[in-house]
CSV table of C-alpha atoms in Angstrom, one decimal:
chain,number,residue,atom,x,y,z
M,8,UNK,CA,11.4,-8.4,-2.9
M,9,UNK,CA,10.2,-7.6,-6.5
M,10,UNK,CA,9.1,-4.4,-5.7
M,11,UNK,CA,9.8,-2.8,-9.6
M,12,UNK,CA,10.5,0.8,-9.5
M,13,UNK,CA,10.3,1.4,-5.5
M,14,UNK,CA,12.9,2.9,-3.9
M,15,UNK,CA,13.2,2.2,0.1
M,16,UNK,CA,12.9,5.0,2.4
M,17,UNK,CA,13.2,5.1,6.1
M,18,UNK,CA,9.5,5.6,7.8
M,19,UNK,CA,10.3,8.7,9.0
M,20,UNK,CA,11.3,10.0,5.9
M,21,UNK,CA,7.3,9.2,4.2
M,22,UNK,CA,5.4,10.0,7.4
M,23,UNK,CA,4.9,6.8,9.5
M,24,UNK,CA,6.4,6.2,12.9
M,25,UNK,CA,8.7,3.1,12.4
M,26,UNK,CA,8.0,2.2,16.1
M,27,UNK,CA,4.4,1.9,15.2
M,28,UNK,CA,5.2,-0.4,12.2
M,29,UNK,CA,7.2,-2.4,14.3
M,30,UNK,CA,4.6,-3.2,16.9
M,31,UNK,CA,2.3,-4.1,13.8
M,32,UNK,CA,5.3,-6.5,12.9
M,33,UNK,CA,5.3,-7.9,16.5
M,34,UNK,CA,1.6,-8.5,16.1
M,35,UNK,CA,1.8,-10.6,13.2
M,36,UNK,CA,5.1,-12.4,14.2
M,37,UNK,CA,2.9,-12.8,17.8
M,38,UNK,CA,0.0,-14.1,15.9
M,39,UNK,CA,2.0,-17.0,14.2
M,40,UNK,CA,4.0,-17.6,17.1
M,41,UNK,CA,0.4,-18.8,18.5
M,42,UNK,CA,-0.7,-20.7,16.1
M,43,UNK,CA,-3.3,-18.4,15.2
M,44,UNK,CA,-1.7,-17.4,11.8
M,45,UNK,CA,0.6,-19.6,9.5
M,46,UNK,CA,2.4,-16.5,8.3
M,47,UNK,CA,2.1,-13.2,6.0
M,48,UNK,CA,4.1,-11.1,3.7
M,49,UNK,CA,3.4,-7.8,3.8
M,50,UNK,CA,4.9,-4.0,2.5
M,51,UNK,CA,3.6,-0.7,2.5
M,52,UNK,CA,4.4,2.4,0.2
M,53,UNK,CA,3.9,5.7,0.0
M,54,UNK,CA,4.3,7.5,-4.2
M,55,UNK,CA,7.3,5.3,-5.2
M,56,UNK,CA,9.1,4.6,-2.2
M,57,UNK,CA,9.0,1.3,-0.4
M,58,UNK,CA,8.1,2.3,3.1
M,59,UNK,CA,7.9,-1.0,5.1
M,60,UNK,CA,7.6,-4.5,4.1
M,61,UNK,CA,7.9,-7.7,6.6
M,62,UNK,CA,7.3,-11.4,6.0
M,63,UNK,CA,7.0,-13.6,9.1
M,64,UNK,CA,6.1,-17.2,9.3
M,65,UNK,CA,6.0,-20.1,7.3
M,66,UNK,CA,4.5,-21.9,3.7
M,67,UNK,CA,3.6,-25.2,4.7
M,68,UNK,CA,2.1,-25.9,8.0
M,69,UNK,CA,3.2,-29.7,7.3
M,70,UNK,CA,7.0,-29.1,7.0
M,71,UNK,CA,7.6,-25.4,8.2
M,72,UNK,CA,8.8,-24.2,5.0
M,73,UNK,CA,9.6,-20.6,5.7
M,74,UNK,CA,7.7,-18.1,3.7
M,75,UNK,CA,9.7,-16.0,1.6
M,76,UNK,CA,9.5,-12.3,0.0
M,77,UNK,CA,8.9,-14.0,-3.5
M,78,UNK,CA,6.3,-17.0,-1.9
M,79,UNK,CA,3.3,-17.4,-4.6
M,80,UNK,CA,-0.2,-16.8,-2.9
M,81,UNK,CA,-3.7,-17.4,-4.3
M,82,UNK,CA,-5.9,-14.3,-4.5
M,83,UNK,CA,-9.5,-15.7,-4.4
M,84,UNK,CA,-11.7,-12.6,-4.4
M,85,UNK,CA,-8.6,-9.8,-4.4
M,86,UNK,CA,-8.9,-11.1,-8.2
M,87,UNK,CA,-11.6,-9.5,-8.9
M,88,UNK,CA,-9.9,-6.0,-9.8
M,89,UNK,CA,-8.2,-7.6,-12.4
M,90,UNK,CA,-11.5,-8.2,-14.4
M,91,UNK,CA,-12.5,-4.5,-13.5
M,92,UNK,CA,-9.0,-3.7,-15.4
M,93,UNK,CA,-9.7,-6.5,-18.2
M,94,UNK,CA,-13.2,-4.8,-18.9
M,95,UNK,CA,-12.5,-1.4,-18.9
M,96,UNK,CA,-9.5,-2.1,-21.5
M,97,UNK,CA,-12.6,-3.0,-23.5
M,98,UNK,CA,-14.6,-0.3,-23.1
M,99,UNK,CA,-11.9,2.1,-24.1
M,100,UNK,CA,-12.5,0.5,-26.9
M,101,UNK,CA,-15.9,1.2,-27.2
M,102,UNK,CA,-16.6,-2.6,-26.9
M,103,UNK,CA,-19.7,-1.7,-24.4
M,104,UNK,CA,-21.5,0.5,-22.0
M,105,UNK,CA,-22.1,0.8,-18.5
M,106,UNK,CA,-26.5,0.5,-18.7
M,107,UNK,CA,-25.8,-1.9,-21.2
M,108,UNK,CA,-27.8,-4.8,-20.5
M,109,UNK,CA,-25.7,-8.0,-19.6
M,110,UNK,CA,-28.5,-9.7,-22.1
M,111,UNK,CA,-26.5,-7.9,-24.8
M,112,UNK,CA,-23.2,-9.9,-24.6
M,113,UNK,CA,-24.7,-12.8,-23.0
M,114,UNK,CA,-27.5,-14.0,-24.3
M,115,UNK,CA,-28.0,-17.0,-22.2
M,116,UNK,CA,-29.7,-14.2,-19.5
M,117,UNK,CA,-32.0,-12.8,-22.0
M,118,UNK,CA,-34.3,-14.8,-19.8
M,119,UNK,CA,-33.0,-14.6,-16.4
M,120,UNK,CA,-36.3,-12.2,-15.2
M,121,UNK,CA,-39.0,-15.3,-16.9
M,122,UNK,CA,-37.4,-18.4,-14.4
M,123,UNK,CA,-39.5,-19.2,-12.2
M,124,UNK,CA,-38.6,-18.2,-8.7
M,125,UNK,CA,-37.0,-14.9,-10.1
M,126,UNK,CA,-38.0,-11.6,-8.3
M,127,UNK,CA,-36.5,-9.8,-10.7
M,128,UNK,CA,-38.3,-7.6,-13.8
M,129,UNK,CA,-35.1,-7.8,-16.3
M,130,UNK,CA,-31.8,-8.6,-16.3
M,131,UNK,CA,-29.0,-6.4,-15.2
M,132,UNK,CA,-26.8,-4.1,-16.6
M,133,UNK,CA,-23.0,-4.3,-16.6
M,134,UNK,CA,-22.8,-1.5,-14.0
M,135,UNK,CA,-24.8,-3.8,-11.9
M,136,UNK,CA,-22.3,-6.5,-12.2
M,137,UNK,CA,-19.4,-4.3,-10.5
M,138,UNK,CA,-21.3,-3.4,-7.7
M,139,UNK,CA,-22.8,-6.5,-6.9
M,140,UNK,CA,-26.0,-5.2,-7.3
M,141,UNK,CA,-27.2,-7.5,-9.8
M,142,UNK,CA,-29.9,-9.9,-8.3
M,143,UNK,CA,-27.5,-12.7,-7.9
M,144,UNK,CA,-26.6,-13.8,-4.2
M,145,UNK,CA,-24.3,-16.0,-2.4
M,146,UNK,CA,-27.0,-16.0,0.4
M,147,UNK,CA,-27.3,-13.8,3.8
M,148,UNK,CA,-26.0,-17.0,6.2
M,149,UNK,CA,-23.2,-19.3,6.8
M,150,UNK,CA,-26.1,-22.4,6.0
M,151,UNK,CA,-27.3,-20.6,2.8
M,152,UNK,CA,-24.0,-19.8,1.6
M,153,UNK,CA,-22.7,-23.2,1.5
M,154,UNK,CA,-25.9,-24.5,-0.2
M,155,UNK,CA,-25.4,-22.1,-2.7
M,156,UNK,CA,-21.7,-23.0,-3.1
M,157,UNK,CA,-22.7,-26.9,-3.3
M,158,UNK,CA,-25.3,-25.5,-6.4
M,159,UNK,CA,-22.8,-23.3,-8.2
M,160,UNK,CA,-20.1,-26.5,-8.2
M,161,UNK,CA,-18.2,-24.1,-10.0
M,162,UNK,CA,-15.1,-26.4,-8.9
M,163,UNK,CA,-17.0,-29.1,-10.6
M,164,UNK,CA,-17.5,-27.3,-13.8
M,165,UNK,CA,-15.4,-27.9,-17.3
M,166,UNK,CA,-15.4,-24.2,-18.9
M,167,UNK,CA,-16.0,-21.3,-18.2
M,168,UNK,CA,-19.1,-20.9,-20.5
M,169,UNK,CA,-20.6,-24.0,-18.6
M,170,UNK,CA,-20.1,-22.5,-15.5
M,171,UNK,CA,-22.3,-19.2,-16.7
M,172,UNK,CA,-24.7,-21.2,-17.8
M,173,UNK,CA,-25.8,-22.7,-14.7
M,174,UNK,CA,-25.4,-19.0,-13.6
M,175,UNK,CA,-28.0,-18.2,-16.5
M,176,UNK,CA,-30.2,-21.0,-15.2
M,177,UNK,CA,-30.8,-19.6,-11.7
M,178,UNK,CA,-33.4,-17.1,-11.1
M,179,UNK,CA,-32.4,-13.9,-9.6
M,180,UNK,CA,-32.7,-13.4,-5.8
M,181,UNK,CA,-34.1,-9.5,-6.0
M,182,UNK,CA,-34.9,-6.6,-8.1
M,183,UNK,CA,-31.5,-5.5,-9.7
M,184,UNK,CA,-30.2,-2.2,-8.6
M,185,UNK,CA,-32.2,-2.5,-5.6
M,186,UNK,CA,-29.6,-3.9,-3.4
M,187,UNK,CA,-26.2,-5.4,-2.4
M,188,UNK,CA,-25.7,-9.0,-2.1
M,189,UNK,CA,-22.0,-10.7,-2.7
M,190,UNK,CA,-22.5,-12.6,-5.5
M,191,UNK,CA,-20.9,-14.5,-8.6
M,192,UNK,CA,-21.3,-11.3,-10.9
M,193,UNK,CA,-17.4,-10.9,-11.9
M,194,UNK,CA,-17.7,-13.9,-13.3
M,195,UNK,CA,-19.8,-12.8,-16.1
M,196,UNK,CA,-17.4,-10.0,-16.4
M,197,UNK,CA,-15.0,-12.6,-17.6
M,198,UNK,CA,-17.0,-14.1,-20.3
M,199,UNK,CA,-17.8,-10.8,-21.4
M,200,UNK,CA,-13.9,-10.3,-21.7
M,201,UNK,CA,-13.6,-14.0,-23.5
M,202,UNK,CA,-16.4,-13.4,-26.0
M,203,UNK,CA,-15.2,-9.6,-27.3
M,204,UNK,CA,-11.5,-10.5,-27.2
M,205,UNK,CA,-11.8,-13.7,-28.6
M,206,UNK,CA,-8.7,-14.6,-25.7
M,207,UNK,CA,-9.1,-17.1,-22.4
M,208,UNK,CA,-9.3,-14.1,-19.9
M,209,UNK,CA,-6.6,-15.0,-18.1
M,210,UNK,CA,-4.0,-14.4,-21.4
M,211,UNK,CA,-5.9,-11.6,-22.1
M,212,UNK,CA,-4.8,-10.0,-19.0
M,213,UNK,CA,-1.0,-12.1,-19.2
M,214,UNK,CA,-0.9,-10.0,-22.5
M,215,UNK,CA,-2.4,-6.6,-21.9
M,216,UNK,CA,-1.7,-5.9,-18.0
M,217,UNK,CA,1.0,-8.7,-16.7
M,218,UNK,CA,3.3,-8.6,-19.0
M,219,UNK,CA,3.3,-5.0,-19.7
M,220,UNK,CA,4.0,-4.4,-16.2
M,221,UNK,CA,6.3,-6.5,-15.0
M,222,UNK,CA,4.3,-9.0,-12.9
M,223,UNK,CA,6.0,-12.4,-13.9
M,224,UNK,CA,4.5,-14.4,-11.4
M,225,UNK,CA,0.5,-13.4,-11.8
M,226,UNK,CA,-1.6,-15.8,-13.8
M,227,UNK,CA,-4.0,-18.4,-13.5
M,228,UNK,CA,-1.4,-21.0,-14.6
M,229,UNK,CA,2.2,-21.5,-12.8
M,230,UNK,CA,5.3,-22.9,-14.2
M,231,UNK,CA,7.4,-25.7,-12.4
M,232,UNK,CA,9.2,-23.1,-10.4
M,233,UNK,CA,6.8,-20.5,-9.6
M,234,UNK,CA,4.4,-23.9,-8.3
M,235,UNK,CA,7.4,-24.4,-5.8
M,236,UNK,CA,7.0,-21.2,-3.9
M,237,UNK,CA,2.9,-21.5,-4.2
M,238,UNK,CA,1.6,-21.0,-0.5
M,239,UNK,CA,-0.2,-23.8,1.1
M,240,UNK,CA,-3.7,-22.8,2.3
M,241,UNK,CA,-4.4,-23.2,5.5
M,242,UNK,CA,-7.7,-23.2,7.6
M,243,UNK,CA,-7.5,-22.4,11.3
M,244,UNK,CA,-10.2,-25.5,12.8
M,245,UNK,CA,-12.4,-24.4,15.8
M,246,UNK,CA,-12.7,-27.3,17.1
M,247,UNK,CA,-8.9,-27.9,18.1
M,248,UNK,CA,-8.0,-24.3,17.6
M,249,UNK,CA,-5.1,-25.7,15.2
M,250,UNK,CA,-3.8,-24.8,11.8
M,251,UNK,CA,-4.1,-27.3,9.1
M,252,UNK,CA,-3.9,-27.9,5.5
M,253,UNK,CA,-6.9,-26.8,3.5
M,254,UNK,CA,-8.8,-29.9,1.8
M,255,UNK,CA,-9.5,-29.3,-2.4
M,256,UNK,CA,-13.0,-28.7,-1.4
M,257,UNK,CA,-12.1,-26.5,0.9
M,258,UNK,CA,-10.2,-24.3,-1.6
M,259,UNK,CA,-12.8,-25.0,-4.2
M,260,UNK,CA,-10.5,-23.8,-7.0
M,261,UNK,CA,-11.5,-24.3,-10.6
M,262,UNK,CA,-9.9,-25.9,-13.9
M,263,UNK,CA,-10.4,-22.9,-15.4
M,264,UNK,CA,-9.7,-18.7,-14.7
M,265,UNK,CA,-12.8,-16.7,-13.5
M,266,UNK,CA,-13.4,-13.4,-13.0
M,267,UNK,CA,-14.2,-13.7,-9.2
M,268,UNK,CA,-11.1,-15.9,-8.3
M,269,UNK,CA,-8.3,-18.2,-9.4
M,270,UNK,CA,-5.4,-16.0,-9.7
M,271,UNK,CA,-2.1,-15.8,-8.1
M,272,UNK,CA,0.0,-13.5,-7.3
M,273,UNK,CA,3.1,-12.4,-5.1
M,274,UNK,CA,3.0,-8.8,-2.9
M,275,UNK,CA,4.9,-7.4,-5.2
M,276,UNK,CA,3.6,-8.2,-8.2
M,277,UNK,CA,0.3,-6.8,-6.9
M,278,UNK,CA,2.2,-3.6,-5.6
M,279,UNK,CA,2.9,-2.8,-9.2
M,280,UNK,CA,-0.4,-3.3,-10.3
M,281,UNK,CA,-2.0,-0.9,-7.1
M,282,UNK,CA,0.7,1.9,-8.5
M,283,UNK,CA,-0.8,1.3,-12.0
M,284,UNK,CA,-3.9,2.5,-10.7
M,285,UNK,CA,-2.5,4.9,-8.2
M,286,UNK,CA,-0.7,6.6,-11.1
M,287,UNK,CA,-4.1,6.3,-13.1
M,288,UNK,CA,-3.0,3.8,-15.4
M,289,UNK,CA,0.3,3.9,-15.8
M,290,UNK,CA,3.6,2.7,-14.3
M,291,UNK,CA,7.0,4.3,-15.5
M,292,UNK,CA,7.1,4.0,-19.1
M,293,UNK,CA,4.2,1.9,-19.6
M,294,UNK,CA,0.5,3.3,-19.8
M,295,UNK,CA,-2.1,0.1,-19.2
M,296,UNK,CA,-5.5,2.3,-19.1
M,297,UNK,CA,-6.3,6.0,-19.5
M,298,UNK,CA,-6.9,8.5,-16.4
M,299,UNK,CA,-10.0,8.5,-17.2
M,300,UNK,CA,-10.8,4.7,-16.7
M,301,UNK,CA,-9.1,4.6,-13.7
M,302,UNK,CA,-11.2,7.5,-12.3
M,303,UNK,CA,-14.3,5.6,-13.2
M,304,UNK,CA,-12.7,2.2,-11.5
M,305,UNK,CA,-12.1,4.0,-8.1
M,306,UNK,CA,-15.6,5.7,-8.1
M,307,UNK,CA,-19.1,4.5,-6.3
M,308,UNK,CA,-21.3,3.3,-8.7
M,309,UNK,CA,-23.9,2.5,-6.1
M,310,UNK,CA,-27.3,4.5,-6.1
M,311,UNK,CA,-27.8,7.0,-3.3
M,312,UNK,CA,-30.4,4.4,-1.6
M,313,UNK,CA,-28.0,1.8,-1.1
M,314,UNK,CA,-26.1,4.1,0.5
M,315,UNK,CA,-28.2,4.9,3.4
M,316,UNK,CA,-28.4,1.6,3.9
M,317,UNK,CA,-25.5,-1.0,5.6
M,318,UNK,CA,-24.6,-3.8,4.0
M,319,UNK,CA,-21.7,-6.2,6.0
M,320,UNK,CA,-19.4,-8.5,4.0
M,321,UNK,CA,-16.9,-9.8,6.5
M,322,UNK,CA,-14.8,-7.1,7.8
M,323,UNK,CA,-16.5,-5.4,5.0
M,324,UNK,CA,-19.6,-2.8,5.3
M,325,UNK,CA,-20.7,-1.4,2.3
M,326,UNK,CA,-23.4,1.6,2.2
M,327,UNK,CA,-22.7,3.7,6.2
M,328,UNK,CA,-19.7,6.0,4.7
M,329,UNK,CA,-18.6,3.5,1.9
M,330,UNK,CA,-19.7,2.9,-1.5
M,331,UNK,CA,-18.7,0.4,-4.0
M,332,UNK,CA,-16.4,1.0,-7.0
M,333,UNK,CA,-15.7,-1.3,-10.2
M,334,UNK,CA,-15.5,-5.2,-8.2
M,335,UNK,CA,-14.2,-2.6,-4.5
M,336,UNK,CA,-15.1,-0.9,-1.9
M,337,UNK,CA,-14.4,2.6,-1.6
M,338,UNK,CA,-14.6,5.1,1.0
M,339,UNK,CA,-16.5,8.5,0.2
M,340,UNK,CA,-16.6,9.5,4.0
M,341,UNK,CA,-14.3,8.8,6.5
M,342,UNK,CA,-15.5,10.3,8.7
M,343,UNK,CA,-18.7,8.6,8.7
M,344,UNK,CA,-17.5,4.8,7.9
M,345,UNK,CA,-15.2,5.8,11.2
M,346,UNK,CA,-12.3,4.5,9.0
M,347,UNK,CA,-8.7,6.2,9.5
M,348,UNK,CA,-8.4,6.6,5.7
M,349,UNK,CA,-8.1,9.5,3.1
M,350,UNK,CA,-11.5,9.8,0.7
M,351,UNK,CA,-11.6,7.3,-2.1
M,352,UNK,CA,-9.7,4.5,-0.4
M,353,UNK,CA,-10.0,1.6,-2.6
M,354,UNK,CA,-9.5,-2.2,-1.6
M,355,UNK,CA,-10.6,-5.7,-1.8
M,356,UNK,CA,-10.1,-9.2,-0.5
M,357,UNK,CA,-9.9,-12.7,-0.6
M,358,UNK,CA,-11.4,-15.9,1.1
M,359,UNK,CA,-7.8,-16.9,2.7
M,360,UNK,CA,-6.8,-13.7,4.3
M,361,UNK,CA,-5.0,-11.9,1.1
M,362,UNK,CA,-6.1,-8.1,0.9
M,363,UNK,CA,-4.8,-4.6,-0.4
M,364,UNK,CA,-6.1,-0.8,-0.2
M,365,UNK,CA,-5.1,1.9,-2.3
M,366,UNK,CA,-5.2,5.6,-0.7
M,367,UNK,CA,-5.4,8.2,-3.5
M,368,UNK,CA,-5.5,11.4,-1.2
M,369,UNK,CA,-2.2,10.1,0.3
M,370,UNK,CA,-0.8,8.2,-2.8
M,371,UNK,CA,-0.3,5.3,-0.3
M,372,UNK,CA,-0.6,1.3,-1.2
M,373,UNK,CA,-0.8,-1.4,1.0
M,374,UNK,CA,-0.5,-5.1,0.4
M,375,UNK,CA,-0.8,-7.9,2.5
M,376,UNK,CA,-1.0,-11.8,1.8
M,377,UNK,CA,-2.1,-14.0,4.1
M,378,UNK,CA,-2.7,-18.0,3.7
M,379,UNK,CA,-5.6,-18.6,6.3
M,380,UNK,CA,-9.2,-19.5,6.0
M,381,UNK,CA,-11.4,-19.8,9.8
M,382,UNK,CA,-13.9,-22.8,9.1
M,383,UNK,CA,-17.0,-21.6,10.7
M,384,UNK,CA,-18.4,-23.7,14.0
């Protein structure tokens, strides 16, 4: 497994009980076995020793094809760190501010607040874009979200730039700041990136963060060999209860890169990335951003009010012991979220199962990618 600078170590030796790991392995290899899962690679490590890692299952529902240590998954939303990373790389450079409004690097939403329909009073700030606090929404049901999916099109759009346009055309759904509602605000975050580097995001980030450290099968765009061990995506159907290969629509992955989505990534690619950020912003030799940033990445950026409040994302509750972070959750009281996790756990996820958590007070990572999407009765 490309697993960079980790070192293996037996369980005992970091802390974990390996009998407990290896019930979690029986789970998964259980889960697969039924049908229920088409497979998943993941490891688990603790400063810069490789703790645990297990792949079970297979590629290709179609023709079994084993998955393998190396096998090529697509992120969906656990992209969205990497335009957190991309942006603050810019505002090391002084390139822009948190309260800045978005209005200032995109003028197209200089407007936003004036569209009819808009409950909004201006447009938002950049801070508002990482926390999803923005006045943009996906929707609050299963009905609302697909309507606003069929709007979007973004898999229908040529650019980038178009796609924010239509974004720009929308009016907001509530008074930014004022709450949390998933939503299509990373994208922007990418634009912002395209217009002050003058670079497609996604070789901005091949140039400043993948290549640097080491990840040489992360991008947007894959190479002959790296499409070979790209994971099928599956969606488990509830009306048979089988897996089966995800339809384009389902996928709904663009031409183009986007901050929200559209990467792709192996587990240990990513692992190197989450011990960047556990190492605040460097790995071995290389430094990607300064402690500083890093800090700022892995803190709330949510208002006390939201907090009080609970917002539910999936498997996901923001606000109830967690606050939200720079395009993640992260965890300010344990105790409270009733989460077995040190303070100022940080992690994200995608729409087919791919996910990863970073524990600071413990210096432990955990990565797991998963191929799976449940299509909603």
């Amino acid at each position: 497994m490309q697993t960079g600078d980790f070192v293996s170590t037996t369980a005992e030796e970091a802390g974990f009980s390996a009998a407990v790991l290896a019930e979690l392995d029986a789970h998964f290899d259980t889960m697969v076995a039924n049908g229920e899962l088409p497979g998943q690679v993941m490891l688990l490590a603790k400063g810069d020793r490789l703790v645990h890692s297990h792949v079970t299952g297979f590629a290709d529902c179609r023709d079994r094809r084993p998955l393998q240590p190396d096998s090529i998954f697509t992120l969906f939303s656990m992209s969205k760190p990497l335009a957190a990373i991309a942006m603050l790389l810019l505002h090391e450079e002084g390139r822009w501010q948190f309260d800045d409004s978005v209005a200032d690097y995109l003028p197209e939403f200089a407007r936003i607040a004036a569209l009819l329909g808009s409950k909004a009073s201006r447009p938002p700030t950049i801070r508002e874009l990482f926390t999803h606090s923005a006045g943009f929404s996906f929707g609050k049901t299963v009905e609302e979200m697909m309507a606003k999916f069929e709007l979007l099109s973004w898999h229908k759009a040529r650019s980038l730039t178009e796609q924010i346009g239509r974004y720009a055309s929308m009016p907001l759904d509530y008074e930014p700041g004022t709450a949390w509602e998933y939503s299509v605000a990373t994208d922007l975050q990418a634009e912002i990136v395209e217009r002050l580097s003058g670079e497609r995001f996604d070789l901005f980030l091949k140039r400043r963060v993948f290549d640097p450290l080491g990840m040489a099968d992360t991008g947007f765009v894959l190479d002959y060999d790296q499409s070979r061990r790209l994971v099928c995506g599956h969606v488990l159907d509830p009306e048979t209860g089988t897996l089966r290969a995800a339809t384009q629509d389902e996928r709904m992955e663009s031409i183009f890169p986007m901050g929200g989505t559209s990467f792709k990534s192996t587990a240990g690619d990513y692992a190197r990335l989450a011990r960047m950020l556990l190492n605040r912003g460097s790995l071995g030799d290389v430094q990607i951003l300064k402690p500083e940033s890093v800090d700022l990445m892995l803190a709330n950026h949510l208002p006390g009010a939201l907090l009080d409040q609970r917002f539910p994302i999936l498997h996901y509750v923001i606000g109830d012991g967690n606050g939200h972070g720079l395009n993640g959750m992260v965890c300010l009281d344990p105790e409270r979220a009733g989460r077995p996790v040190g303070k100022g756990t940080y992690e994200w996820g995608g729409a087919f199962g791919c996910w990863f958590w970073i524990d600071p007070e413990h210096d432990l990572l955990c990565i797991g990618m998963v191929d799976r999407k449940r299509i909603m009765a």
